Coordinates of C-alpha atoms and ligand atoms in Angstrom, one line a residue:
Chain Y
M1 CA -10.9 -1.5 28.4
A2 CA -10.9 -5.3 28.2
I3 CA -9.3 -5.2 31.6
E4 CA -12.7 -4.5 33.2
T5 CA -14.2 -7.8 32.2
P6 CA -12.5 -10.5 34.2
S7 CA -13.4 -13.2 31.7
A8 CA -11.4 -11.5 28.9
T9 CA -8.2 -11.6 30.9
A10 CA -8.5 -15.3 31.6
G11 CA -7.1 -16.1 28.2
P12 CA -6.2 -19.6 27.0
T13 CA -4.6 -20.6 30.4
G14 CA -7.6 -19.8 32.4
P15 CA -10.5 -21.9 31.3
P16 CA -13.5 -22.2 33.7
A17 CA -12.0 -25.6 34.8
S18 CA -9.7 -24.1 37.4
P19 CA -11.2 -20.8 38.5
A20 CA -10.2 -20.6 42.1
S21 CA -6.4 -20.8 41.7
A22 CA -6.2 -18.5 38.7
K23 CA -8.5 -15.8 40.0
G24 CA -6.7 -14.7 43.2
A25 CA -3.4 -14.1 41.3
T26 CA -4.8 -12.3 38.2
R27 CA -7.3 -10.2 40.1
K28 CA -4.8 -8.4 42.2
G29 CA -2.6 -7.6 39.3
D30 CA -5.6 -6.6 37.3
R31 CA -6.7 -4.2 40.0
I32 CA -3.4 -2.5 40.4
F33 CA -3.0 -2.2 36.6
L34 CA -6.6 -0.9 36.3
G35 CA -6.0 1.7 39.0
L36 CA -2.7 2.8 37.5
S37 CA -4.1 3.1 33.9
R38 CA -7.3 4.8 35.1
G39 CA -5.3 7.1 37.3
S40 CA -2.9 8.2 34.6
G41 CA -5.7 8.6 32.1
I42 CA -7.7 10.8 34.4
T43 CA -4.6 12.8 35.4
L44 CA -3.8 13.4 31.7
L45 CA -7.3 14.6 31.0
V46 CA -7.3 16.9 34.0
I47 CA -3.9 18.5 33.0
M48 CA -5.1 19.0 29.5
A49 CA -8.3 20.5 30.5
A50 CA -6.5 22.9 32.9
I51 CA -4.1 24.0 30.1
A52 CA -7.0 24.5 27.7
V53 CA -9.0 26.6 30.3
F54 CA -6.0 28.7 31.1
L55 CA -5.1 29.4 27.5
T56 CA -8.6 30.1 26.4
W57 CA -9.1 32.5 29.4
R58 CA -6.0 34.4 28.6
A59 CA -6.7 34.5 24.9
A60 CA -10.3 35.7 25.6
L61 CA -8.9 38.6 27.8
A62 CA -6.6 39.7 25.0
I63 CA -9.2 39.4 22.2
S64 CA -11.8 41.4 24.2
A65 CA -9.2 44.2 24.8
D66 CA -8.2 44.2 21.1
E67 CA -9.1 47.5 19.4
A68 CA -8.3 46.2 15.9
S69 CA -10.1 43.3 14.2
F70 CA -8.4 40.2 15.6
L71 CA -9.0 38.1 12.6
T72 CA -8.4 40.5 9.7
S73 CA -6.2 43.4 10.6
F74 CA -2.5 43.7 9.5
E75 CA -0.8 45.0 12.6
W76 CA 0.7 43.7 15.8
D77 CA 0.8 46.4 18.6
A78 CA -0.3 44.4 21.5
N79 CA 1.7 46.4 24.0
A80 CA 0.2 49.8 22.9
T81 CA -2.7 51.3 24.7
P82 CA -5.2 50.5 23.5
P83 CA -3.7 47.2 22.1
R84 CA -4.2 46.7 18.4
F85 CA -3.3 43.3 16.8
G86 CA -4.6 40.9 14.2
I87 CA -3.6 37.5 12.9
A88 CA -4.3 37.9 9.2
V89 CA -0.6 38.1 8.2
L90 CA 0.3 35.2 10.4
A91 CA -2.5 33.0 9.2
F92 CA -1.6 33.8 5.6
G93 CA 2.1 33.2 6.2
T94 CA 1.6 30.0 8.1
V95 CA -0.8 28.5 5.6
V96 CA 1.1 29.6 2.5
S97 CA 4.5 28.4 3.7
S98 CA 3.0 25.1 4.8
I99 CA 1.2 24.6 1.5
I100 CA 4.5 25.3 -0.4
A101 CA 6.2 22.8 1.8
M102 CA 3.6 20.1 1.2
V103 CA 3.5 20.6 -2.5
L104 CA 7.2 20.3 -2.8
A105 CA 7.8 17.5 -0.2
V106 CA 5.0 15.0 -0.5
P107 CA 5.6 13.9 -4.2
V108 CA 9.3 13.7 -3.5
A109 CA 8.7 11.8 -0.3
V110 CA 6.3 9.3 -2.0
G111 CA 8.8 8.8 -4.8
I112 CA 11.7 8.1 -2.4
A113 CA 9.5 5.8 -0.3
L114 CA 8.5 3.8 -3.3
F115 CA 12.1 3.6 -4.5
I116 CA 13.2 2.2 -1.2
S117 CA 10.3 -0.2 -0.7
H118 CA 9.9 -1.4 -4.3
Y119 CA 12.7 -0.5 -6.6
A120 CA 16.0 -0.3 -4.8
P121 CA 18.0 -3.5 -4.2
R122 CA 18.2 -4.3 -0.5
K123 CA 21.9 -3.4 -0.4
L124 CA 20.9 0.2 -1.3
A125 CA 17.5 0.4 0.4
T126 CA 18.8 -0.3 3.9
P127 CA 21.5 2.4 4.1
L128 CA 19.2 4.9 2.4
G129 CA 16.6 4.2 5.0
Y130 CA 19.2 4.9 7.8
V131 CA 20.2 8.2 6.2
I132 CA 16.6 9.3 6.1
D133 CA 16.0 8.2 9.7
L134 CA 19.1 10.3 10.6
L135 CA 17.8 13.4 8.7
A136 CA 14.6 13.2 10.7
A137 CA 16.6 13.5 13.9
V138 CA 18.4 16.7 13.0
P139 CA 17.3 19.5 15.3
S140 CA 15.3 22.2 13.6
I141 CA 17.7 25.0 14.6
V142 CA 20.4 23.2 12.5
Y143 CA 18.1 23.3 9.5
G144 CA 17.5 27.0 10.3
L145 CA 21.2 27.8 10.3
W146 CA 21.8 25.9 7.2
G147 CA 18.8 27.7 5.6
A148 CA 20.1 31.1 6.6
L149 CA 23.7 30.5 5.7
F150 CA 23.4 28.3 2.6
L151 CA 19.9 28.3 1.2
V152 CA 19.1 32.0 1.3
P153 CA 22.3 33.1 -0.6
H154 CA 21.9 30.3 -3.1
L155 CA 18.3 30.7 -3.9
T156 CA 18.6 34.1 -5.7
G157 CA 19.5 32.3 -8.9
L158 CA 16.2 30.3 -8.7
Y159 CA 14.3 33.4 -7.8
T160 CA 15.6 35.3 -10.9
W161 CA 14.7 32.3 -13.0
L162 CA 11.2 32.1 -11.6
D163 CA 10.8 35.9 -12.1
E164 CA 11.8 35.6 -15.7
Y165 CA 9.3 32.9 -16.6
L166 CA 6.6 33.3 -14.0
G167 CA 7.0 36.9 -13.0
W168 CA 3.9 37.9 -15.0
T169 CA 1.7 36.0 -12.5
H170 CA 2.8 38.5 -9.8
I171 CA 3.1 35.5 -7.4
F172 CA 6.6 34.9 -8.5
R173 CA 7.8 38.5 -9.0
Y174 CA 11.3 39.1 -7.7
E175 CA 12.8 42.5 -7.3
G176 CA 16.2 41.6 -5.9
G177 CA 17.4 41.5 -2.3
A178 CA 17.9 38.6 0.1
A179 CA 15.8 35.5 -0.5
R180 CA 14.3 35.7 3.0
S181 CA 10.7 35.2 1.9
L182 CA 7.8 32.8 2.5
F183 CA 8.9 30.9 -0.5
T184 CA 12.3 30.2 1.0
V185 CA 10.6 29.2 4.2
G186 CA 8.4 26.8 2.3
I187 CA 11.4 25.2 0.7
L188 CA 13.2 24.9 4.0
L189 CA 10.1 23.4 5.6
A190 CA 9.8 21.0 2.7
I191 CA 13.3 19.7 3.3
M192 CA 12.6 19.5 7.0
I193 CA 9.4 17.4 6.7
L194 CA 10.7 15.2 3.9
P195 CA 12.3 12.6 6.2
I196 CA 9.2 12.0 8.3
V197 CA 6.8 11.9 5.4
T198 CA 9.2 9.5 3.6
N199 CA 9.7 7.3 6.6
V200 CA 6.1 6.8 7.3
S201 CA 5.1 6.3 3.7
R202 CA 7.9 3.8 3.3
E203 CA 6.6 1.8 6.2
V204 CA 3.1 1.9 4.7
F205 CA 4.3 0.8 1.2
R206 CA 6.3 -2.0 2.7
Q207 CA 3.3 -3.4 4.3
S208 CA 1.3 -3.4 1.1
P209 CA -0.1 -6.9 0.8
K210 CA 2.0 -9.3 -1.2
M211 CA -1.2 -11.1 -2.3
Q212 CA -2.5 -8.1 -4.3
E213 CA 0.9 -7.3 -5.7
E214 CA 1.1 -10.9 -7.0
A215 CA -2.4 -10.6 -8.4
A216 CA -1.3 -7.6 -10.4
L217 CA 2.0 -9.3 -11.5
A218 CA 0.1 -12.4 -12.6
L219 CA -2.1 -10.3 -14.8
G220 CA 1.0 -9.1 -16.6
A221 CA 1.5 -5.8 -14.8
T222 CA 4.9 -4.0 -15.0
R223 CA 6.5 -2.9 -11.8
W224 CA 5.0 0.6 -12.1
E225 CA 1.6 -0.9 -12.9
V226 CA 1.8 -3.1 -9.8
I227 CA 2.5 0.1 -7.8
R228 CA -0.4 1.9 -9.4
M229 CA -2.8 -0.9 -9.0
S230 CA -2.1 -2.2 -5.6
V231 CA 0.6 -0.4 -3.7
L232 CA -0.6 3.2 -4.1
P233 CA -4.3 2.5 -3.4
F234 CA -3.3 0.5 -0.4
G235 CA -1.0 3.2 0.9
R236 CA -3.2 6.1 0.2
S237 CA -4.6 6.7 3.6
G238 CA -1.1 6.0 5.1
V239 CA 0.4 8.7 2.8
I240 CA -2.3 11.1 3.9
S241 CA -1.5 10.4 7.5
A242 CA 2.2 10.8 6.8
S243 CA 1.5 14.1 5.1
M244 CA -0.5 15.3 8.1
L245 CA 2.4 14.5 10.4
G246 CA 4.6 16.6 8.1
L247 CA 2.1 19.3 7.8
G248 CA 1.8 19.5 11.6
R249 CA 5.5 19.9 11.8
A250 CA 5.5 22.6 9.1
L251 CA 2.6 24.6 10.7
G252 CA 4.3 24.6 14.1
E253 CA 7.9 25.0 13.0
T254 CA 9.5 27.9 14.9
M255 CA 13.3 28.2 14.9
A256 CA 13.9 27.4 11.3
V257 CA 11.4 29.9 10.2
A258 CA 12.6 32.6 12.6
T259 CA 16.2 32.3 11.3
V260 CA 15.3 32.4 7.6
L261 CA 12.4 34.8 7.3
S262 CA 12.7 38.6 7.6
P263 CA 9.3 39.2 9.1
S264 CA 6.9 42.1 8.6
F265 CA 3.2 42.6 9.1
L266 CA 2.4 42.9 5.5
I267 CA 1.0 40.4 2.9
K268 CA 3.0 40.7 -0.3
A269 CA 1.5 39.7 -3.6
S270 CA 4.7 38.0 -4.5
L271 CA 5.9 35.0 -2.5
L272 CA 9.4 35.8 -3.4
Q273 CA 9.5 39.2 -1.6
P274 CA 10.8 39.2 2.0
G275 CA 8.2 39.7 4.7
G276 CA 5.2 38.1 6.3
G277 CA 5.3 35.8 9.3
T278 CA 4.0 32.7 10.8
F279 CA 2.3 32.0 14.1
A280 CA 5.1 30.1 15.7
Q281 CA 7.8 32.5 14.4
N282 CA 5.9 35.5 15.7
I283 CA 5.4 34.0 19.1
A284 CA 9.1 33.1 19.4
A285 CA 10.2 36.5 18.2
G286 CA 7.8 38.5 20.4
F287 CA 7.4 36.5 23.6
K288 CA 10.4 37.9 25.5
E289 CA 9.7 41.6 25.1
A290 CA 5.9 41.3 25.3
G291 CA 4.2 42.6 28.4
G292 CA 1.2 41.0 30.0
M293 CA -1.2 42.0 27.3
G294 CA 1.3 41.2 24.6
R295 CA 1.7 37.6 25.9
D296 CA -2.0 37.1 26.0
A297 CA -2.2 38.3 22.4
L298 CA 0.4 35.8 21.5
I299 CA -1.4 33.0 23.3
A300 CA -4.6 34.0 21.4
S301 CA -2.6 33.6 18.1
G302 CA -1.3 30.3 19.3
L303 CA -4.8 29.1 19.9
V304 CA -5.7 30.0 16.3
L305 CA -2.8 27.9 15.1
F306 CA -4.1 25.1 17.2
V307 CA -7.6 25.4 15.6
I308 CA -6.0 25.4 12.1
T309 CA -4.1 22.2 13.0
L310 CA -7.3 20.6 14.3
L311 CA -9.2 21.5 11.1
V312 CA -6.5 20.1 8.9
N313 CA -6.4 16.9 10.8
G314 CA -10.2 16.6 10.8
A315 CA -10.2 17.1 7.0
A316 CA -7.6 14.4 6.6
R317 CA -9.7 12.0 8.7
L318 CA -12.7 12.7 6.6
I319 CA -10.8 11.9 3.4
I320 CA -9.5 8.7 4.9
A321 CA -12.9 7.6 6.3
R322 CA -14.7 8.3 3.0
R323 CA -12.5 5.7 1.2
K324 CA -12.7 3.2 4.0
E325 CA -14.8 0.6 2.4
Y326 CA -12.2 0.5 -0.4
S327 CA -9.3 0.4 1.9
G328 CA -8.7 -3.3 1.9
A329 CA -8.8 -3.5 5.6
N330 CA -11.3 -6.4 5.3
A331 CA -9.7 -8.1 2.4
Chain T
M1 CA -6.9 -20.0 -27.4
A2 CA -5.2 -23.0 -25.7
K3 CA -1.6 -24.1 -26.0
R4 CA 0.5 -27.0 -25.0
I5 CA 3.1 -26.7 -22.3
D6 CA 6.3 -28.7 -22.6
V7 CA 8.6 -28.7 -19.6
S8 CA 12.1 -30.3 -19.7
G9 CA 14.7 -30.5 -17.1
L10 CA 13.3 -27.8 -14.9
T11 CA 15.0 -27.0 -11.6
A12 CA 14.0 -24.1 -9.4
Y13 CA 15.8 -22.5 -6.5
Y14 CA 15.1 -20.2 -3.6
G15 CA 18.6 -18.8 -3.1
N16 CA 20.8 -21.8 -2.6
F17 CA 17.9 -24.1 -1.7
R18 CA 16.8 -26.3 -4.6
A19 CA 13.0 -26.6 -4.2
I20 CA 12.3 -28.8 -7.3
D21 CA 14.6 -30.9 -9.3
D22 CA 14.8 -31.8 -12.9
I23 CA 11.1 -31.9 -13.8
S24 CA 9.9 -32.8 -17.3
M25 CA 6.3 -33.1 -18.4
T26 CA 3.8 -32.2 -21.0
V27 CA 0.5 -30.4 -20.3
E28 CA -2.1 -31.0 -23.0
P29 CA -4.1 -28.2 -24.4
R30 CA -7.9 -28.0 -23.6
S31 CA -7.5 -30.4 -20.7
V32 CA -7.2 -30.2 -16.9
T33 CA -4.0 -31.3 -15.3
A34 CA -4.0 -31.8 -11.6
F35 CA -0.8 -31.6 -9.4
I36 CA -1.0 -33.6 -6.2
G37 CA 1.6 -34.4 -3.5
P38 CA 2.5 -33.8 0.1
S39 CA 3.0 -30.4 1.5
G40 CA 6.3 -28.8 0.6
C41 CA 7.0 -31.0 -2.4
G42 CA 7.2 -28.0 -4.7
K43 CA 3.8 -28.0 -6.4
S44 CA 3.3 -24.2 -6.0
T45 CA 6.9 -23.6 -6.9
F46 CA 6.6 -25.6 -10.1
L47 CA 3.3 -23.9 -11.0
R48 CA 4.8 -20.5 -10.6
T49 CA 7.7 -21.4 -12.9
L50 CA 5.2 -21.9 -15.6
N51 CA 4.2 -18.2 -15.8
R52 CA 7.6 -16.8 -14.6
M53 CA 6.1 -15.8 -11.2
H54 CA 8.8 -17.8 -9.4
E55 CA 11.4 -15.2 -10.1
V56 CA 9.6 -12.4 -8.4
T57 CA 10.3 -14.0 -5.0
A58 CA 13.6 -13.0 -3.5
G59 CA 16.3 -15.4 -4.6
G60 CA 14.0 -17.2 -7.0
R61 CA 15.9 -18.8 -9.9
V62 CA 15.0 -21.3 -12.6
E63 CA 17.0 -23.6 -14.8
G64 CA 15.6 -25.7 -17.7
K65 CA 13.1 -25.2 -20.4
V66 CA 9.4 -24.4 -20.6
M67 CA 7.9 -24.4 -24.1
L68 CA 4.5 -22.8 -24.8
D69 CA 3.8 -24.5 -28.1
D70 CA 7.0 -23.5 -29.8
E71 CA 7.9 -20.4 -27.8
D72 CA 10.6 -20.8 -25.1
L73 CA 9.3 -18.9 -22.0
Y74 CA 12.8 -18.7 -20.5
G75 CA 14.4 -17.9 -23.9
P76 CA 16.7 -14.8 -24.2
G77 CA 14.8 -11.6 -24.7
V78 CA 11.5 -13.0 -23.5
D79 CA 9.7 -10.5 -21.4
P80 CA 8.2 -12.1 -18.2
V81 CA 5.5 -9.5 -18.2
S82 CA 4.2 -10.6 -21.6
V83 CA 4.4 -14.3 -20.5
R84 CA 2.2 -13.5 -17.6
R85 CA -0.3 -11.8 -19.9
T86 CA -0.7 -15.1 -21.8
I87 CA -0.7 -17.4 -18.8
G88 CA -3.3 -16.5 -16.2
M89 CA -3.1 -17.4 -12.5
V90 CA -5.6 -17.9 -9.7
F91 CA -4.2 -18.0 -6.2
Q92 CA -5.0 -20.1 -3.1
R93 CA -6.5 -17.1 -1.2
P94 CA -8.9 -14.9 -3.2
N95 CA -7.1 -11.7 -3.9
P96 CA -9.3 -9.2 -5.7
F97 CA -8.0 -5.7 -5.7
P98 CA -9.7 -4.3 -2.6
T99 CA -9.6 -0.7 -3.8
M100 CA -11.3 -1.5 -7.1
S101 CA -14.9 -2.2 -7.9
I102 CA -16.1 -5.6 -9.1
Y103 CA -16.2 -4.1 -12.7
D104 CA -12.7 -2.7 -12.4
N105 CA -11.3 -5.9 -11.1
V106 CA -12.5 -7.8 -14.1
A107 CA -11.4 -5.0 -16.4
A108 CA -7.9 -4.7 -14.8
G109 CA -6.1 -7.0 -17.1
L110 CA -7.7 -5.6 -20.2
R111 CA -6.8 -2.1 -19.2
L112 CA -3.2 -3.2 -18.7
N113 CA -3.3 -4.4 -22.3
G114 CA -4.4 -0.9 -23.3
E115 CA -8.1 -1.6 -23.9
H116 CA -10.0 1.5 -22.7
R117 CA -13.2 1.6 -24.8
K118 CA -16.1 1.4 -22.5
K119 CA -18.3 -0.6 -24.9
D120 CA -15.7 -3.3 -25.3
L121 CA -14.9 -3.4 -21.6
D122 CA -18.5 -3.7 -20.7
E123 CA -18.8 -6.6 -23.1
V124 CA -15.8 -8.5 -21.8
V125 CA -16.7 -7.9 -18.2
E126 CA -20.1 -9.3 -18.7
R127 CA -18.8 -12.3 -20.7
S128 CA -16.1 -13.0 -18.1
L129 CA -18.4 -12.8 -15.1
K130 CA -20.9 -15.1 -16.9
G131 CA -18.0 -17.4 -17.7
A132 CA -17.1 -17.5 -14.0
N133 CA -20.8 -18.1 -13.0
L134 CA -20.8 -14.9 -11.0
W135 CA -22.8 -12.6 -13.3
N136 CA -26.2 -13.2 -11.8
E137 CA -24.9 -12.5 -8.3
V138 CA -23.2 -9.2 -9.0
K139 CA -24.8 -7.7 -12.0
D140 CA -26.6 -5.1 -9.9
R141 CA -23.6 -4.1 -8.0
L142 CA -20.7 -3.9 -10.4
N143 CA -19.6 -0.7 -8.9
R144 CA -19.3 -2.0 -5.4
P145 CA -15.9 -3.0 -4.1
G146 CA -14.8 -6.5 -4.8
S147 CA -13.7 -7.1 -1.3
G148 CA -17.4 -6.9 -0.2
L149 CA -18.2 -10.3 -1.8
S150 CA -18.1 -13.6 0.0
G151 CA -14.9 -15.7 -0.2
G152 CA -16.4 -18.0 -2.8
Q153 CA -17.6 -15.1 -4.8
Q154 CA -14.3 -13.4 -4.5
Q155 CA -12.5 -16.5 -5.9
R156 CA -14.9 -16.6 -8.8
L157 CA -14.2 -12.9 -9.3
C158 CA -10.5 -13.7 -9.5
I159 CA -11.2 -16.4 -12.0
A160 CA -13.3 -13.9 -14.1
R161 CA -10.4 -11.5 -13.8
A162 CA -8.0 -14.1 -15.1
I163 CA -10.1 -15.3 -18.0
A164 CA -11.1 -11.8 -19.1
V165 CA -7.8 -11.4 -21.0
E166 CA -8.4 -14.8 -22.8
P167 CA -5.1 -16.4 -21.6
Q168 CA -3.6 -19.4 -23.3
V169 CA -3.3 -21.2 -20.0
L170 CA -4.9 -20.9 -16.6
L171 CA -2.9 -21.9 -13.5
M172 CA -4.8 -22.5 -10.3
D173 CA -3.0 -23.0 -7.0
E174 CA -5.5 -24.7 -4.6
P175 CA -8.3 -22.4 -5.7
C176 CA -10.9 -24.0 -3.4
S177 CA -8.9 -24.5 -0.2
A178 CA -10.4 -21.4 1.4
L179 CA -13.9 -22.2 0.3
D180 CA -17.0 -24.1 1.5
P181 CA -18.2 -27.3 -0.2
I182 CA -20.8 -25.4 -2.2
S183 CA -18.5 -22.8 -3.6
T184 CA -16.0 -25.5 -4.2
L185 CA -18.5 -27.4 -6.4
A186 CA -19.4 -24.2 -8.2
I187 CA -15.7 -23.7 -9.1
E188 CA -15.2 -27.4 -10.0
D189 CA -18.2 -27.1 -12.4
L190 CA -16.6 -23.9 -13.8
I191 CA -13.3 -25.6 -14.4
G192 CA -15.2 -28.3 -16.3
E193 CA -16.7 -25.6 -18.5
L194 CA -13.5 -23.6 -18.9
K195 CA -11.4 -26.5 -20.1
S196 CA -13.1 -26.4 -23.5
R197 CA -11.3 -23.1 -24.1
F198 CA -8.2 -23.1 -21.9
T199 CA -5.4 -25.3 -20.8
I200 CA -5.8 -25.6 -17.1
V201 CA -3.4 -26.7 -14.4
I202 CA -4.7 -27.0 -10.9
V203 CA -2.9 -27.8 -7.7
T204 CA -5.0 -29.5 -5.1
H205 CA -4.8 -31.4 -1.8
N206 CA -8.2 -32.8 -2.3
M207 CA -8.0 -36.3 -4.0
Q208 CA -11.6 -36.4 -4.9
Q209 CA -11.3 -33.0 -6.5
A210 CA -8.4 -34.1 -8.6
A211 CA -10.3 -37.2 -9.6
R212 CA -13.4 -35.2 -10.4
V213 CA -12.0 -32.4 -12.4
S214 CA -8.8 -33.5 -14.0
D215 CA -8.0 -35.4 -17.1
R216 CA -4.4 -36.0 -16.2
T217 CA -2.7 -36.1 -12.8
A218 CA 0.9 -35.5 -11.8
F219 CA 2.1 -36.8 -8.5
F220 CA 5.1 -35.0 -6.8
N221 CA 7.0 -36.2 -3.9
L222 CA 10.2 -35.4 -1.9
A223 CA 12.6 -37.9 -0.5
E224 CA 12.9 -36.1 2.8
V225 CA 12.4 -32.7 4.4
G226 CA 14.9 -30.3 2.8
A227 CA 15.4 -32.4 -0.3
P228 CA 14.1 -31.1 -3.6
G229 CA 10.7 -32.1 -4.8
K230 CA 10.5 -34.4 -7.8
L231 CA 7.8 -35.5 -10.2
V232 CA 7.0 -39.1 -9.5
E233 CA 4.7 -39.7 -12.4
I234 CA 2.1 -38.1 -14.6
D235 CA -0.6 -40.1 -16.2
D236 CA -4.3 -40.2 -17.1
T237 CA -6.2 -39.4 -13.9
E238 CA -8.2 -42.6 -14.2
R239 CA -5.0 -44.6 -14.2
I240 CA -3.4 -42.7 -11.4
F241 CA -6.3 -43.3 -9.2
S242 CA -6.9 -47.0 -10.1
N243 CA -3.6 -48.5 -11.1
P244 CA -0.6 -46.1 -10.8
S245 CA 2.7 -47.4 -12.0
V246 CA 4.6 -46.3 -8.9
Q247 CA 3.9 -47.7 -5.4
A248 CA 4.4 -44.3 -3.7
T249 CA 1.6 -42.8 -5.7
E250 CA -0.8 -45.5 -4.6
D251 CA 0.3 -45.1 -1.0
Y252 CA -0.3 -41.3 -1.1
I253 CA -3.6 -41.6 -2.8
S254 CA -4.9 -44.2 -0.4
G255 CA -3.7 -42.3 2.5
R256 CA -1.0 -44.8 3.5
F257 CA 1.9 -42.5 3.6
G258 CA 5.1 -41.9 5.4
Ligands
ATP1 N1 9.6 -17.9 -0.6 C1 10.3 -19.0 -0.3 N2 11.6 -18.9 0.1 C2 12.3 -20.0 0.4 N3 11.8 -21.2 0.4 C3 10.6 -21.4 -0.1 C4 9.7 -20.3 -0.4 N4 8.5 -20.7 -0.8 C5 8.6 -22.1 -0.7 N5 9.8 -22.5 -0.3 C6 10.2 -23.9 0.0 O1 10.2 -24.6 -1.3 C7 9.7 -25.9 -1.0 C8 8.4 -26.1 -1.9 O2 7.4 -25.2 -1.5 P1 6.0 -25.1 -2.2 O3 5.3 -24.0 -1.6 O4 6.2 -25.1 -3.7 O5 5.3 -26.5 -1.8 P2 3.9 -27.0 -2.1 O6 4.0 -28.3 -2.7 O7 3.1 -26.0 -2.8 O8 3.3 -27.1 -0.6 P3 1.8 -26.9 -0.1 O9 1.1 -28.1 -0.6 O10 1.9 -26.9 1.4 O11 1.3 -25.7 -0.7 C9 9.4 -26.0 0.5 O12 10.5 -26.7 1.0 C10 9.3 -24.6 0.9 O13 9.8 -24.5 2.2
MG2 MG1 1.4 -24.7 -2.4

């Protein structure tokens, strides 16, 4: 935006002393750059608006034709006449599996990030960082295959154990069978988002101001106390942002969920029973066979996912903003 | 509450670079000792060896002896964390914890020591802020963030934080260099008051300041860039500023240098 005020572009080399020579050269470049950046900005907005209008219109068509309750019913017969479909199961599955993923991944990610940034000797920290970078680049279908071939058969032991000690809660009741449940999906998603959350948190912790760390040290803080007094408070909003990145990935993950979950349009009391579904998984599974109305129904469900993501991001921003005056940005 | 520091044969390194070489001196209790000398001569490095902060920088290494009364700070089995609890430090740039309130900043050291009773904390916070001449300015906003204060107020907050734990020694590395003349005077007055209770060491580039606040002055110098810094002399401030025994000291103080 500073481009629009010519004086701001003059910089240290263009004091008012020699206006004539400097102006001609910078002005032309400025105008081209201004045109380019403005043009691409407007194009982007137009494209996005067009997509939004198209999706909303198709979704509205589907929702108005829906004979069941779109938000609360447990069925998906979009191709039937009249079409009947609801997103309750998908919303539940998406939210629950993402929550499981966050609960498992964020503490571990913060721990690894702190270890790399503040505990590990440099010789260990650097390769560890590389490995985690590498993990972040693994395609999700690979995680999905690994999940289906390795994780699912190996989780039955954990499931039995959970059932034994926590089965009375109903949430962790396990009645045998393959571990193709929302819980497994949550674990797999946790593993998938771990690298990105770790990486971003590590960068944030690494930038924690030395001045405040030294202040804590000079007061006689141990390493953990330094982390608690200055690194964690400083990194708090960064960790929230990192978690949101991870959550975004977990909410929208398609292939890995589709390969691991055995879907159904039911909400089970137990997280360990197979069944349920997520928005992205349901779209991937159903898009090919869906007719016109079926596709519009899937688009409508995708819009709901979009709204959920927006809400989550908004909530995160609120949390960050509320702590702003303590953030140390002005220290 | 104040102890004598006895340094002998102290050498400090950053990796392979020897920053200060073979320094020996005595810092008297209940007095102010000023360190002066050209930039890069190792004043900060030396100061940080006195509370074992030097070793937290990458490659930081120390040889020699620092005695606090009759305790060897670098002796085997001495925990640097407990050393730092008895020797407080104030840094060049004010560094209150930005995420903590004014109150919590002052109470931070006490909480580290395991003091959590509200009544005792209240008392110490008030006493320390009064000791740092900050109480009147902040008593109505103890729960506001410390980073919302002016630079001079923040520095006094840092002093309050340091004295709240009643250290034996207070180390100050150019505590006024980021402050305006009025805040500087406030802190100089404060140093004058604090020396009745603490052993104070202050690094400064301001000759008048050294002359005003200190009882003894140590002059450091280095032979050339890249050479280790050395202690040239330490003597009563009056003598250093009127009739130093080394010519280089006089040259430095009078501004005829290099
Ligand atoms: N973290 C570090 N790593 C490597 N060398 C360092 C480090 N800190 C300081 N040095 C070097 O050690 C020497 C002494 O530095 P020091 O900061 O102690 O000087 P000083 O007397 O405090 O200078 P000033 O008056 O500018 O603050 C300098 O040559 C400096 O370059
Ligand atoms: Mg210095």
